[in-house]
Coordinates of C-alpha atoms and ligand atoms in Angstrom, one line a residue:
M246 CA -24.5 -13.7 -35.1
K247 CA -21.9 -11.8 -33.1
F248 CA -20.4 -8.4 -33.2
L249 CA -17.6 -6.9 -31.2
T250 CA -17.6 -3.5 -29.6
G251 CA -15.0 -1.7 -27.5
A252 CA -16.9 -2.5 -24.3
G253 CA -17.7 -6.2 -24.7
L254 CA -19.1 -9.0 -26.7
F255 CA -22.8 -8.9 -27.5
C256 CA -24.4 -12.2 -28.6
L257 CA -27.7 -12.2 -30.3
L258 CA -29.4 -15.4 -29.4
S259 CA -33.0 -16.2 -30.4
N260 CA -34.1 -12.6 -30.1
V261 CA -32.5 -12.2 -26.6
V262 CA -29.6 -9.9 -26.3
V263 CA -27.1 -11.3 -23.8
I264 CA -24.4 -8.8 -22.7
A265 CA -21.5 -10.8 -21.3
G266 CA -18.2 -9.6 -19.9
Q267 CA -15.8 -10.3 -22.6
E268 CA -14.3 -13.8 -22.0
L269 CA -10.7 -14.0 -22.9
L270 CA -10.2 -17.7 -22.5
K271 CA -11.4 -20.2 -25.0
N272 CA -12.9 -23.5 -23.8
G273 CA -12.6 -22.4 -20.1
G274 CA -15.2 -25.2 -19.4
F275 CA -12.7 -27.9 -20.5
E276 CA -15.3 -29.8 -22.5
S277 CA -12.4 -30.8 -24.6
L278 CA -8.6 -30.2 -24.5
S279 CA -8.6 -27.8 -27.4
D280 CA -7.1 -24.3 -26.9
W281 CA -5.1 -25.4 -23.8
Q282 CA -1.4 -26.3 -23.8
C283 CA 0.0 -28.9 -21.6
W284 CA 3.8 -28.9 -22.0
A285 CA 5.8 -32.1 -21.5
P286 CA 6.2 -33.8 -19.1
L287 CA 2.8 -32.5 -18.0
Q288 CA 0.0 -34.5 -19.4
C289 CA -3.6 -33.3 -19.4
F290 CA -6.7 -35.6 -19.7
L291 CA -10.4 -35.1 -19.4
T292 CA -12.4 -36.4 -16.5
S293 CA -16.1 -36.7 -16.2
D294 CA -15.8 -35.6 -12.5
A295 CA -16.6 -32.0 -13.6
Y296 CA -17.6 -29.0 -11.6
S297 CA -20.0 -28.1 -14.4
G298 CA -20.8 -29.5 -17.9
S299 CA -19.6 -32.9 -18.7
H300 CA -15.8 -32.6 -18.3
A301 CA -13.0 -31.0 -16.4
V302 CA -9.2 -31.2 -17.0
V303 CA -6.8 -33.2 -14.9
A304 CA -3.1 -32.2 -14.8
S305 CA -0.8 -35.2 -14.3
S306 CA 2.9 -36.3 -14.8
R307 CA 4.0 -33.0 -13.4
A308 CA 7.7 -32.5 -12.7
E309 CA 7.6 -28.9 -11.5
S310 CA 5.1 -27.3 -9.2
W311 CA 4.4 -24.5 -11.8
Q312 CA 3.3 -27.0 -14.5
G313 CA -0.3 -27.0 -15.4
P314 CA -2.7 -26.3 -18.3
T315 CA -2.0 -22.9 -19.8
Q316 CA -3.4 -20.6 -22.4
Y317 CA -2.2 -17.4 -24.1
I318 CA -4.5 -14.4 -24.0
T319 CA -4.4 -11.0 -25.6
V320 CA -4.6 -8.1 -23.1
N321 CA -4.9 -4.3 -23.4
P322 CA -2.2 -2.2 -21.8
G323 CA -3.1 -1.0 -18.4
Q324 CA -6.4 -3.0 -18.3
R325 CA -7.4 -4.9 -15.2
Y326 CA -8.5 -8.5 -15.4
N327 CA -10.5 -10.8 -13.2
V328 CA -9.2 -14.4 -13.2
S329 CA -11.3 -17.3 -11.7
A330 CA -11.7 -21.0 -11.8
Y331 CA -12.8 -24.0 -9.9
M332 CA -10.0 -26.3 -8.8
K333 CA -9.9 -29.6 -7.0
L334 CA -7.0 -31.5 -5.4
L335 CA -7.0 -35.1 -6.4
S336 CA -4.0 -36.5 -4.5
D337 CA -3.5 -35.7 -0.8
H338 CA -0.3 -34.1 0.2
I339 CA -0.2 -31.6 3.1
G340 CA 0.0 -27.9 2.5
E341 CA -0.6 -27.7 -1.3
N342 CA -1.7 -24.4 -2.8
M343 CA -3.8 -24.6 -5.9
E344 CA -3.5 -21.4 -7.9
A345 CA -3.8 -19.4 -11.1
Y346 CA -0.8 -17.3 -12.2
V347 CA 0.0 -15.1 -15.1
D348 CA 3.2 -15.0 -17.0
M349 CA 3.8 -11.7 -18.8
E350 CA 6.7 -11.6 -21.2
D351 CA 8.0 -8.2 -22.3
Q352 CA 9.4 -7.3 -25.7
A353 CA 12.9 -8.2 -24.6
G354 CA 11.7 -11.7 -23.6
H355 CA 11.9 -11.1 -19.9
H356 CA 9.2 -12.9 -17.9
V357 CA 7.3 -11.7 -14.9
Y358 CA 5.2 -14.3 -13.0
Q359 CA 2.3 -13.2 -10.8
T360 CA 0.2 -15.4 -8.6
V361 CA -3.3 -14.2 -9.1
A362 CA -5.7 -16.5 -7.2
T363 CA -5.0 -19.2 -4.6
H364 CA -6.7 -21.8 -2.5
G365 CA -4.1 -22.4 0.3
S366 CA -3.5 -25.6 2.2
A367 CA -5.8 -27.6 -0.1
K368 CA -7.1 -31.0 0.9
T369 CA -8.8 -33.6 -1.3
S370 CA -11.8 -33.4 1.1
D371 CA -12.3 -29.7 0.1
G372 CA -13.7 -30.9 -3.2
W373 CA -14.2 -28.2 -5.9
V374 CA -13.1 -24.8 -4.6
F375 CA -13.5 -21.4 -6.3
I376 CA -10.4 -19.3 -6.7
Q377 CA -10.5 -15.7 -7.9
G378 CA -8.2 -12.7 -8.2
S379 CA -7.1 -9.8 -10.3
F380 CA -4.1 -8.4 -12.2
T381 CA -3.3 -5.4 -14.2
A382 CA -1.7 -5.7 -17.7
P383 CA 1.5 -3.7 -18.1
H384 CA 1.1 -0.2 -19.5
T385 CA 3.6 -0.9 -22.2
A386 CA 3.0 -3.5 -24.9
V387 CA 3.8 -7.0 -24.0
K388 CA 5.0 -9.8 -26.2
T389 CA 2.9 -12.6 -24.6
V390 CA 0.7 -13.1 -21.7
R391 CA -0.5 -16.5 -20.5
V392 CA -2.7 -17.8 -17.7
A393 CA -1.9 -21.1 -16.1
F394 CA -3.2 -23.2 -13.3
D395 CA -0.9 -25.1 -11.0
C396 CA -0.4 -26.6 -7.6
G397 CA 2.6 -26.6 -5.2
P398 CA 5.0 -26.7 -3.5
S399 CA 5.1 -30.4 -4.3
A400 CA 5.4 -31.1 -8.0
H401 CA 3.7 -34.5 -8.4
V402 CA 0.3 -33.9 -7.0
L403 CA -2.8 -34.3 -9.2
F404 CA -5.4 -31.6 -9.6
A405 CA -8.4 -30.8 -11.8
V406 CA -9.6 -27.5 -13.2
D407 CA -13.0 -26.4 -14.5
E408 CA -14.9 -23.2 -15.4
A409 CA -11.7 -21.1 -15.9
S410 CA -12.4 -17.5 -16.8
V411 CA -10.5 -14.3 -17.5
T412 CA -12.6 -11.2 -18.1
P413 CA -11.9 -7.4 -17.9
L414 CA -12.4 -6.3 -14.3
T415 CA -15.1 -3.7 -14.1
G416 CA -16.9 -1.8 -11.4
I417 CA -13.9 -0.8 -9.2
T418 CA -13.1 2.8 -8.2
N419 CA -10.6 4.4 -10.6
V420 CA -8.1 5.7 -8.1
T421 CA -6.3 8.8 -9.2
D422 CA -3.5 10.9 -7.6
A423 CA -6.1 13.5 -6.8
Y424 CA -8.2 10.9 -4.9
L425 CA -5.1 9.7 -3.0
N426 CA -4.0 13.2 -2.2
N427 CA -7.4 13.8 -0.7
V428 CA -7.2 10.8 1.5
I429 CA -3.6 11.8 2.5
D430 CA -4.8 15.2 3.5
R431 CA -7.8 13.9 5.5
E432 CA -5.9 11.0 7.2
R433 CA -2.4 12.2 7.6
K434 CA -2.8 15.9 8.5
G435 CA -4.3 18.1 11.1
D436 CA -5.0 21.8 11.7
M437 CA -2.9 24.3 13.7
H438 CA -4.8 27.5 14.5
F439 CA -2.5 30.4 15.0
N440 CA -3.5 33.4 17.1
V441 CA -0.9 36.1 17.0
K442 CA -1.0 39.2 19.2
T443 CA 1.3 42.1 18.3
A444 CA 2.3 45.1 20.3
S445 CA 1.2 48.4 18.8
G446 CA 3.9 49.7 16.6
V447 CA 4.9 46.3 15.3
H448 CA 4.3 46.1 11.6
M449 CA 2.5 43.0 10.4
N450 CA 4.8 42.7 7.4
D451 CA 7.8 42.5 9.7
I452 CA 6.6 39.3 11.4
K453 CA 7.0 35.9 9.9
I454 CA 5.8 32.6 11.4
H455 CA 7.9 29.6 10.4
V456 CA 6.0 26.3 11.0
L457 CA 8.7 23.6 10.8
Q458 CA 8.0 19.9 11.1
K459 CA 10.9 18.2 12.8
K460 CA 9.6 14.6 13.0
K461 CA 6.8 12.7 11.4
S462 CA 4.6 10.5 13.5
F463 CA 3.7 8.2 10.6
P464 CA 5.9 5.1 10.9
F465 CA 8.2 4.9 8.0
G466 CA 11.2 2.6 7.8
S467 CA 12.8 -0.6 6.6
S468 CA 14.2 -3.9 7.5
F469 CA 17.9 -3.7 8.1
N470 CA 20.8 -6.1 8.4
A471 CA 22.1 -6.3 11.9
H472 CA 25.6 -7.4 10.9
K473 CA 26.0 -4.5 8.6
Y474 CA 24.7 -2.1 11.2
N475 CA 26.8 -3.4 14.0
E476 CA 30.0 -3.7 12.0
G477 CA 29.6 -0.2 10.5
A478 CA 29.4 -1.3 6.9
A479 CA 30.2 1.3 4.1
N480 CA 32.4 3.2 6.6
G481 CA 29.5 3.6 9.0
K482 CA 27.3 5.1 6.3
Y483 CA 24.9 2.1 6.4
R484 CA 24.3 2.8 10.1
D485 CA 24.0 6.5 9.4
F486 CA 21.4 5.9 6.7
V487 CA 19.2 3.8 9.0
N488 CA 19.5 6.3 11.9
K489 CA 18.9 9.3 9.7
H490 CA 16.0 8.3 7.5
F491 CA 13.9 5.7 9.4
N492 CA 11.7 6.0 12.5
W493 CA 10.8 2.3 12.5
V494 CA 12.9 -0.7 11.6
V495 CA 12.8 -4.5 11.7
P496 CA 15.9 -6.8 11.8
E497 CA 15.7 -8.7 8.6
N498 CA 16.9 -12.0 9.9
A499 CA 18.7 -11.6 13.2
L500 CA 15.6 -12.3 15.4
Q501 CA 14.5 -15.4 13.4
W502 CA 14.8 -18.6 15.3
Y503 CA 17.3 -20.1 12.8
D504 CA 19.6 -17.1 13.4
I505 CA 19.2 -17.2 17.2
E506 CA 19.5 -21.0 17.6
W507 CA 20.7 -22.7 14.4
T508 CA 22.2 -25.4 16.5
R509 CA 20.2 -26.6 19.5
G510 CA 21.3 -24.9 22.7
H511 CA 23.8 -22.5 21.0
M512 CA 22.0 -19.2 21.4
N513 CA 22.9 -16.0 19.6
Y514 CA 20.8 -13.1 20.8
K515 CA 23.8 -10.6 20.8
L516 CA 23.7 -9.8 17.1
A517 CA 20.1 -8.7 17.2
L518 CA 20.2 -7.0 20.6
D519 CA 23.3 -4.9 19.8
A520 CA 21.6 -3.6 16.7
I521 CA 18.3 -3.0 18.4
H522 CA 20.0 -1.1 21.2
G523 CA 21.8 0.9 18.5
V524 CA 18.7 2.0 16.7
K525 CA 16.7 2.6 19.9
S526 CA 19.4 5.1 21.0
H527 CA 18.3 7.1 18.0
G528 CA 14.6 7.1 19.0
I529 CA 13.8 4.4 16.3
K530 CA 11.0 1.9 17.1
V531 CA 11.5 -1.8 16.3
R532 CA 9.3 -4.7 15.0
G533 CA 10.2 -8.3 15.9
H534 CA 10.3 -10.7 13.0
N535 CA 9.6 -13.6 13.6
L536 CA 9.0 -16.1 16.5
V537 CA 8.4 -19.1 14.2
W538 CA 8.0 -19.4 10.5
S539 CA 5.3 -21.7 9.1
V540 CA 7.1 -22.5 5.8
E541 CA 9.0 -25.8 6.1
K542 CA 12.2 -24.6 4.3
Y543 CA 12.7 -22.1 7.1
V544 CA 12.6 -24.7 9.9
Q545 CA 16.0 -25.7 11.2
G546 CA 17.0 -29.4 10.9
W547 CA 17.1 -30.1 14.6
I548 CA 13.5 -28.9 15.1
K549 CA 12.3 -31.3 12.4
Q550 CA 13.7 -34.2 14.5
L551 CA 11.5 -33.4 17.5
S552 CA 8.5 -35.5 18.4
P553 CA 5.2 -33.6 18.6
T554 CA 5.3 -33.4 22.4
E555 CA 8.9 -32.2 22.4
L556 CA 8.2 -29.7 19.7
K557 CA 5.5 -28.1 21.8
T558 CA 7.7 -27.8 24.8
V559 CA 10.6 -26.4 22.8
V560 CA 8.5 -23.9 20.9
K561 CA 6.9 -22.6 24.1
H562 CA 10.3 -22.2 25.7
H563 CA 11.7 -20.5 22.6
I564 CA 8.8 -18.0 22.4
E565 CA 9.0 -17.2 26.1
E566 CA 12.8 -16.9 26.1
T567 CA 12.9 -14.7 23.0
M568 CA 10.2 -12.4 24.3
N569 CA 12.0 -12.2 27.7
M570 CA 15.3 -11.3 25.9
T571 CA 13.6 -8.5 23.9
R572 CA 11.2 -7.3 26.7
G573 CA 10.7 -3.6 26.5
L574 CA 12.6 -3.3 23.2
L575 CA 10.0 -4.2 20.5
E576 CA 6.6 -2.8 19.6
H577 CA 5.4 -5.7 17.4
W578 CA 6.1 -9.4 16.9
D579 CA 5.3 -11.4 13.8
V580 CA 4.3 -14.6 15.6
N581 CA 4.1 -17.2 13.0
N582 CA 5.3 -15.9 9.6
E583 CA 3.3 -16.6 6.5
M584 CA 0.7 -19.0 7.8
L585 CA -1.1 -18.7 4.4
H586 CA 2.0 -20.3 2.8
G587 CA 2.8 -23.1 5.2
S588 CA 1.6 -24.9 8.3
W589 CA 4.6 -26.8 9.4
Y590 CA 4.4 -26.3 13.1
Q591 CA 0.7 -26.9 13.2
D592 CA 1.0 -30.0 11.1
R593 CA 3.9 -31.4 13.1
A594 CA 2.2 -30.7 16.4
G595 CA -0.9 -32.5 15.0
D596 CA -3.2 -29.9 16.4
P597 CA -5.3 -27.8 14.0
N598 CA -5.5 -25.0 16.6
Y599 CA -1.8 -25.0 17.5
N600 CA -1.2 -21.7 15.6
L601 CA -3.7 -20.0 17.8
E602 CA -1.9 -21.5 20.8
L603 CA 1.3 -19.8 19.7
F604 CA -0.4 -16.4 19.8
R605 CA -1.7 -17.2 23.3
I606 CA 1.8 -18.2 24.5
A607 CA 3.3 -15.0 23.1
H608 CA 0.5 -12.8 24.4
H609 CA 0.9 -14.3 27.8
A610 CA 4.7 -13.9 27.8
D611 CA 4.4 -10.1 27.0
P612 CA 0.9 -8.6 26.7
S613 CA 2.4 -5.1 25.8
V614 CA 3.8 -6.2 22.4
K615 CA 1.3 -6.1 19.5
L616 CA 1.2 -9.5 17.8
F617 CA 1.0 -9.7 14.0
L618 CA 0.0 -11.9 11.2
N619 CA 2.4 -11.4 8.3
D620 CA 1.9 -12.6 4.8
Y621 CA 2.2 -11.9 1.0
N622 CA 0.1 -12.1 -2.1
V623 CA -2.6 -10.3 -0.2
V624 CA -2.3 -6.6 -1.4
A625 CA 0.6 -6.3 -4.0
G626 CA -0.9 -9.5 -5.5
S627 CA -4.3 -11.0 -5.0
G628 CA -3.7 -14.7 -4.6
F629 CA -4.6 -14.8 -0.9
T630 CA -6.6 -11.7 -0.1
N631 CA -9.8 -13.5 0.8
D632 CA -8.0 -16.1 2.8
Y633 CA -6.1 -13.4 4.7
L634 CA -9.4 -11.7 5.6
A635 CA -10.8 -14.9 6.9
Q636 CA -7.6 -15.6 8.9
A637 CA -7.6 -12.2 10.5
K638 CA -11.3 -12.6 11.5
K639 CA -10.5 -16.0 13.0
Y640 CA -7.6 -14.7 15.1
K641 CA -9.5 -11.6 16.2
A642 CA -12.5 -13.7 17.3
A643 CA -10.3 -16.2 19.1
N644 CA -9.1 -13.3 21.3
V645 CA -5.5 -14.4 21.3
G646 CA -4.0 -10.9 21.3
L647 CA -4.0 -10.1 17.6
G648 CA -2.7 -6.6 17.2
G649 CA -2.2 -6.2 13.5
M650 CA -2.1 -7.6 10.0
G651 CA 1.2 -7.3 8.2
V652 CA 0.8 -7.0 4.4
Q653 CA 4.2 -7.6 2.9
C654 CA 3.8 -5.8 -0.5
H655 CA 6.5 -7.4 -2.6
F656 CA 5.3 -5.9 -5.9
A657 CA 5.9 -7.7 -9.2
E658 CA 9.0 -6.7 -11.1
E659 CA 8.8 -3.9 -13.7
I660 CA 5.0 -3.6 -13.4
M661 CA 3.4 -0.3 -12.2
P662 CA 1.6 -0.9 -8.9
D663 CA -2.1 -0.3 -9.5
A664 CA -3.6 2.0 -6.9
S665 CA -7.1 0.9 -7.8
L666 CA -6.4 -2.8 -7.0
V667 CA -4.4 -1.9 -3.9
K668 CA -7.4 0.0 -2.7
E669 CA -9.8 -2.8 -3.5
R670 CA -7.7 -5.3 -1.5
L671 CA -7.0 -3.0 1.4
D672 CA -10.7 -2.1 1.6
L673 CA -11.5 -5.8 1.8
L674 CA -8.8 -6.6 4.4
S675 CA -9.8 -3.6 6.5
T676 CA -13.3 -5.0 7.1
A677 CA -11.6 -7.3 9.7
G678 CA -11.2 -4.2 11.9
V679 CA -7.5 -5.0 12.6
P680 CA -4.8 -2.4 12.1
I681 CA -2.9 -2.9 8.8
W682 CA 0.8 -2.3 8.5
V683 CA 2.8 -2.6 5.3
T684 CA 5.7 -4.7 6.6
E685 CA 7.9 -5.6 3.6
L686 CA 7.5 -3.2 0.7
D687 CA 9.7 -3.5 -2.4
V688 CA 9.5 -3.0 -6.1
V689 CA 12.1 -4.1 -8.7
A690 CA 13.0 -2.2 -11.9
V691 CA 16.3 -2.3 -13.7
D692 CA 16.0 1.4 -14.7
E693 CA 16.4 3.6 -11.6
N694 CA 13.9 6.2 -12.9
K695 CA 11.3 3.6 -13.6
R696 CA 12.0 2.1 -10.1
A697 CA 11.3 5.6 -8.7
D698 CA 8.0 5.7 -10.5
L699 CA 7.1 2.2 -9.2
Y700 CA 8.0 3.1 -5.6
E701 CA 6.1 6.4 -5.8
A702 CA 3.0 4.6 -7.1
A703 CA 3.1 2.0 -4.4
L704 CA 3.8 4.5 -1.6
R705 CA 1.0 6.9 -2.8
A706 CA -1.5 4.0 -2.9
L707 CA -0.5 2.7 0.5
Y708 CA -0.1 6.0 2.4
G709 CA -3.3 7.1 0.7
H710 CA -5.3 4.3 2.3
P711 CA -6.9 5.1 5.7
A712 CA -6.3 1.6 7.1
V713 CA -2.5 1.6 6.7
Q714 CA -0.8 2.6 9.9
G715 CA 2.8 2.2 9.0
I716 CA 5.0 1.4 6.0
L717 CA 8.3 -0.5 6.2
F718 CA 10.5 -1.4 3.2
W719 CA 12.2 -4.8 3.1
G720 CA 15.7 -3.5 2.5
F721 CA 17.2 -0.4 0.9
W722 CA 20.8 -1.1 0.0
D723 CA 21.9 -2.7 -3.3
Q724 CA 24.5 -4.9 -1.6
T725 CA 22.1 -6.6 0.7
H726 CA 18.7 -6.4 -0.9
W727 CA 17.0 -9.8 -1.0
R728 CA 15.5 -8.9 -4.4
G729 CA 18.8 -7.8 -5.7
P730 CA 20.3 -4.4 -6.7
H731 CA 17.4 -3.4 -8.8
A732 CA 15.2 -2.9 -5.8
A733 CA 17.6 -0.6 -4.0
L734 CA 17.2 3.0 -2.7
A735 CA 20.9 3.4 -2.1
K736 CA 23.9 1.9 -3.8
G737 CA 27.6 1.3 -3.4
N738 CA 30.0 2.0 -0.5
N739 CA 29.0 5.6 -0.3
M740 CA 25.4 4.7 0.1
E741 CA 24.7 6.9 -2.9
L742 CA 21.0 7.5 -3.4
T743 CA 19.5 6.0 -6.5
A744 CA 16.8 7.9 -8.4
A745 CA 14.4 5.7 -6.5
G746 CA 15.9 6.6 -3.2
R747 CA 15.8 10.3 -4.0
R748 CA 12.1 10.0 -5.0
V749 CA 11.2 8.1 -1.9
L750 CA 13.0 10.4 0.5
D751 CA 11.5 13.4 -1.3
L752 CA 8.1 12.0 -0.6
F753 CA 8.8 11.2 3.1
E754 CA 11.1 14.1 4.0
N755 CA 9.7 16.8 1.8
Q756 CA 6.3 16.4 0.2
W757 CA 4.8 14.6 3.2
M758 CA 6.4 16.9 5.8
T759 CA 5.3 20.4 6.5
D760 CA 7.6 23.5 6.3
E761 CA 5.8 26.8 5.8
T762 CA 6.6 30.4 6.5
H763 CA 3.8 33.0 6.6
V764 CA 4.1 36.7 6.7
L765 CA 1.5 38.1 9.1
S766 CA 0.5 40.9 6.7
A767 CA -0.5 38.2 4.2
V768 CA -2.4 35.9 6.5
G769 CA -3.7 38.1 9.3
N770 CA -3.5 37.6 13.1
Q771 CA -5.5 34.5 13.0
F772 CA -4.8 31.8 10.4
N773 CA -4.7 28.0 10.0
V774 CA -1.9 25.8 8.9
R775 CA -2.8 22.2 7.9
G776 CA 0.2 20.0 8.5
F777 CA 1.3 16.4 8.6
H778 CA 1.0 14.7 11.9
G779 CA 4.2 14.9 14.0
D780 CA 6.4 17.2 16.1
Y781 CA 6.9 20.9 15.1
E782 CA 8.9 23.9 16.0
I783 CA 7.2 27.2 15.7
H784 CA 9.7 30.0 15.0
V785 CA 8.8 33.7 15.1
L786 CA 10.9 36.1 13.0
Y787 CA 11.0 39.9 13.2
Q788 CA 12.6 41.7 10.3
G789 CA 14.2 38.4 9.3
R790 CA 15.7 37.6 12.7
E791 CA 14.6 34.9 15.1
L792 CA 12.9 35.9 18.4
P793 CA 14.2 32.9 20.3
H794 CA 12.1 33.5 23.4
L795 CA 9.0 33.0 21.3
M796 CA 10.0 29.6 19.9
Q797 CA 7.6 26.8 20.9
N798 CA 7.3 23.1 20.3
I799 CA 4.0 21.5 19.4
T800 CA 2.8 18.0 18.4
L801 CA 0.1 17.4 15.9
Y802 CA -1.5 14.0 16.0
K803 CA -4.6 12.4 14.6
G804 CA -7.7 13.9 16.0
S805 CA -5.8 16.8 17.7
D806 CA -7.0 20.4 17.4
V807 CA -4.0 22.6 18.3
T808 CA -4.2 26.3 19.0
V809 CA -0.8 28.2 18.9
S810 CA -0.9 31.5 20.7
I811 CA 2.0 33.9 20.1
N812 CA 2.4 37.3 21.7
V813 CA 4.9 39.5 20.0
Q814 CA 6.0 42.2 22.4
N815 CA 9.4 44.0 23.0
V816 CA 10.8 43.2 19.6
V817 CA 13.7 45.6 20.0
Ligands
LIG1026 C1 -14.8 -12.5 -11.4 O1 -15.3 -13.5 -12.2 C2 -16.1 -14.4 -11.5 C3 -16.5 -15.5 -12.5 O2 -17.2 -15.0 -13.6 C4 -17.3 -13.8 -10.8 O3 -18.0 -14.8 -10.1 C5 -16.8 -12.7 -9.9 O4 -17.9 -12.0 -9.3 C6 -15.9 -11.7 -10.6 N1 -15.3 -10.8 -9.6 C7 -15.2 -9.5 -9.8 C8 -14.6 -8.8 -8.7 O5 -15.5 -9.0 -10.8
LIG1027 C1 -9.3 5.4 -15.1 O1 -8.2 6.3 -15.2 C2 -7.3 6.2 -16.3 C3 -6.2 7.2 -16.1 O2 -5.6 7.0 -14.9 C4 -8.1 6.4 -17.6 O3 -7.2 6.2 -18.6 C5 -9.3 5.5 -17.6 O4 -10.0 5.8 -18.7 C6 -10.1 5.6 -16.4 N1 -11.2 4.7 -16.4 C7 -12.4 5.0 -16.0 C8 -13.4 3.8 -16.1 O5 -12.8 6.1 -15.6
LIG1028 C1 10.6 -15.4 31.2 O1 10.5 -14.4 32.2 C2 9.5 -14.8 33.2 C3 9.3 -13.6 34.1 O2 10.6 -13.1 34.5 C4 10.1 -16.0 33.9 O3 9.2 -16.5 34.9 C5 10.3 -17.2 32.9 O4 10.9 -18.3 33.5 C6 11.1 -16.7 31.8 N1 11.1 -17.8 30.7 C7 12.2 -18.1 30.0 C8 12.0 -19.3 29.1 O5 13.2 -17.4 30.0
LIG1029 C1 11.8 22.3 21.8 O1 12.4 21.1 21.5 C2 13.8 21.1 21.3 C3 14.2 19.8 20.9 O2 13.6 18.8 21.7 C4 14.4 21.6 22.6 O3 15.8 21.6 22.5 C5 13.8 22.9 23.0 O4 14.3 23.3 24.3 C6 12.3 22.9 23.0 N1 11.9 24.3 23.2 C7 10.9 24.6 24.0 C8 10.5 26.1 24.1 O5 10.2 23.8 24.6

């Protein structure tokens, strides 16, 4: 006998009530092939090599990496789900990722694919591995949602799946805006204690104190295109936008090895260096991205021709030369980009610890630069969160100069970032005890107002987490954005702000900056102002006019306790 309630499925079995999380998948144990779809050319068959029970499914004859057994499920709008399975690689091929993904189709037939859980760099010797992750269903009604299991980047590899499960995710903190505002107040602000003396005869209601934040100390910026910056794209407005709105930037491509040395021995550092000198003259700090990139498709042809011994010599020289060329100009370097998504250098070098060696080389070349891991599907999606934590712990323990974890944060298209899941994942990653930076934030929504909502939700969730020490977008202009115009903050040749751009700048330049004026008669001679960390000007006004000799500059930083003494004499 079964009955369904809003909260779950209760099964009454031989006088024992079993309360189970409501399972959305049918036949997740693959004791038969029923309820699963295997679209041609994919073929599924049962194997007795099961993780549990008598059978598991094997996916074969695959022509695309995304092909694998799939099942449609019914979700509730806005509900969070826990996806898990056991998977096993059956044919060896270096660097395969076994994963679960969801395909959400909206009413207009537009599909959004999200990787939910991954086991990276799988080997047949791993045997059965547990994959687990989470996703949030869209808040608006969907047409279809399906869960699928696949393996890539190669298409033809064989893999098995067993014990697949999708259940509503329970027991996580429901993060509200009020919660986030509390964290923001606690983490991003400090107190200024004002102590104002007035000469006798000066009326308190004639004195105003203007507390004006001129600069924020929280790193906020974007990747930028060095060509566009140097050439003065959009009549110089591209450059002006970068210089005006960002206090940190990262060249999108210009520091990557394939831009610096596409052809062996033909070096091009000028493009990047000109742009870096340009932004630095505006007081902007710069990240370096990246010394090498683990994913095979980003490795230049000539490097692929090298023998393992030559490769090691050439890579060491490249790292040392690039760090020499940029010495004193960069705060961070992404050393080996996306090591969860590729292992080309390590595999070709034939040394399982080569990636650690690259950090050692970089740290030795310039110990003053903070060296970063940088990866995706760790916070905006959940595919690799557990693997990233393990990687950070490994690099920290190896003492190779790890200075931070870059979480890219490319959020799924058209789907509201879920602050609760962002918090869960950041909480987990922060247990590594390594500074976390959001290095490549973007969202995509066709409608500019919706895009504004998505960016705001993402920014509140990230700025509202104590472990996050900086936030950089991965582009801002519709004409160069890697995710296309529907991710842009500014558009066209006039760099006109989109609704999303207005919202983002309102947060960073208005809501998350402090600008307060207090009349002494209202607050008294001693009062506190709680303001965002950064540089301030304190202006004193008497009967509406500035007393310039009383102007002072102060800096409010995390942990600082600032007292501002003002002595108002001789006002006439
Ligand atoms: C997700 O489901 C799996 C399988 O039932 C379970 O082991 C795991 O604890 C769940 N995770 C969360 C966060 O609920
Ligand atoms: C979490 O918050 C949402 C609104 O943001 C609300 O609809 C939902 O009921 C809350 N869930 C719990 C478990 O409190
Ligand atoms: C980098 O700079 C150091 C110190 O000046 C120098 O010894 C080394 O030869 C340089 N290496 C390369 C590859 O430029
Ligand atoms: C405050 O800082 C501004 C800008 O850096 C500077 O021009 C001014 O002289 C400073 N004022 C005082 C009183 O230090």
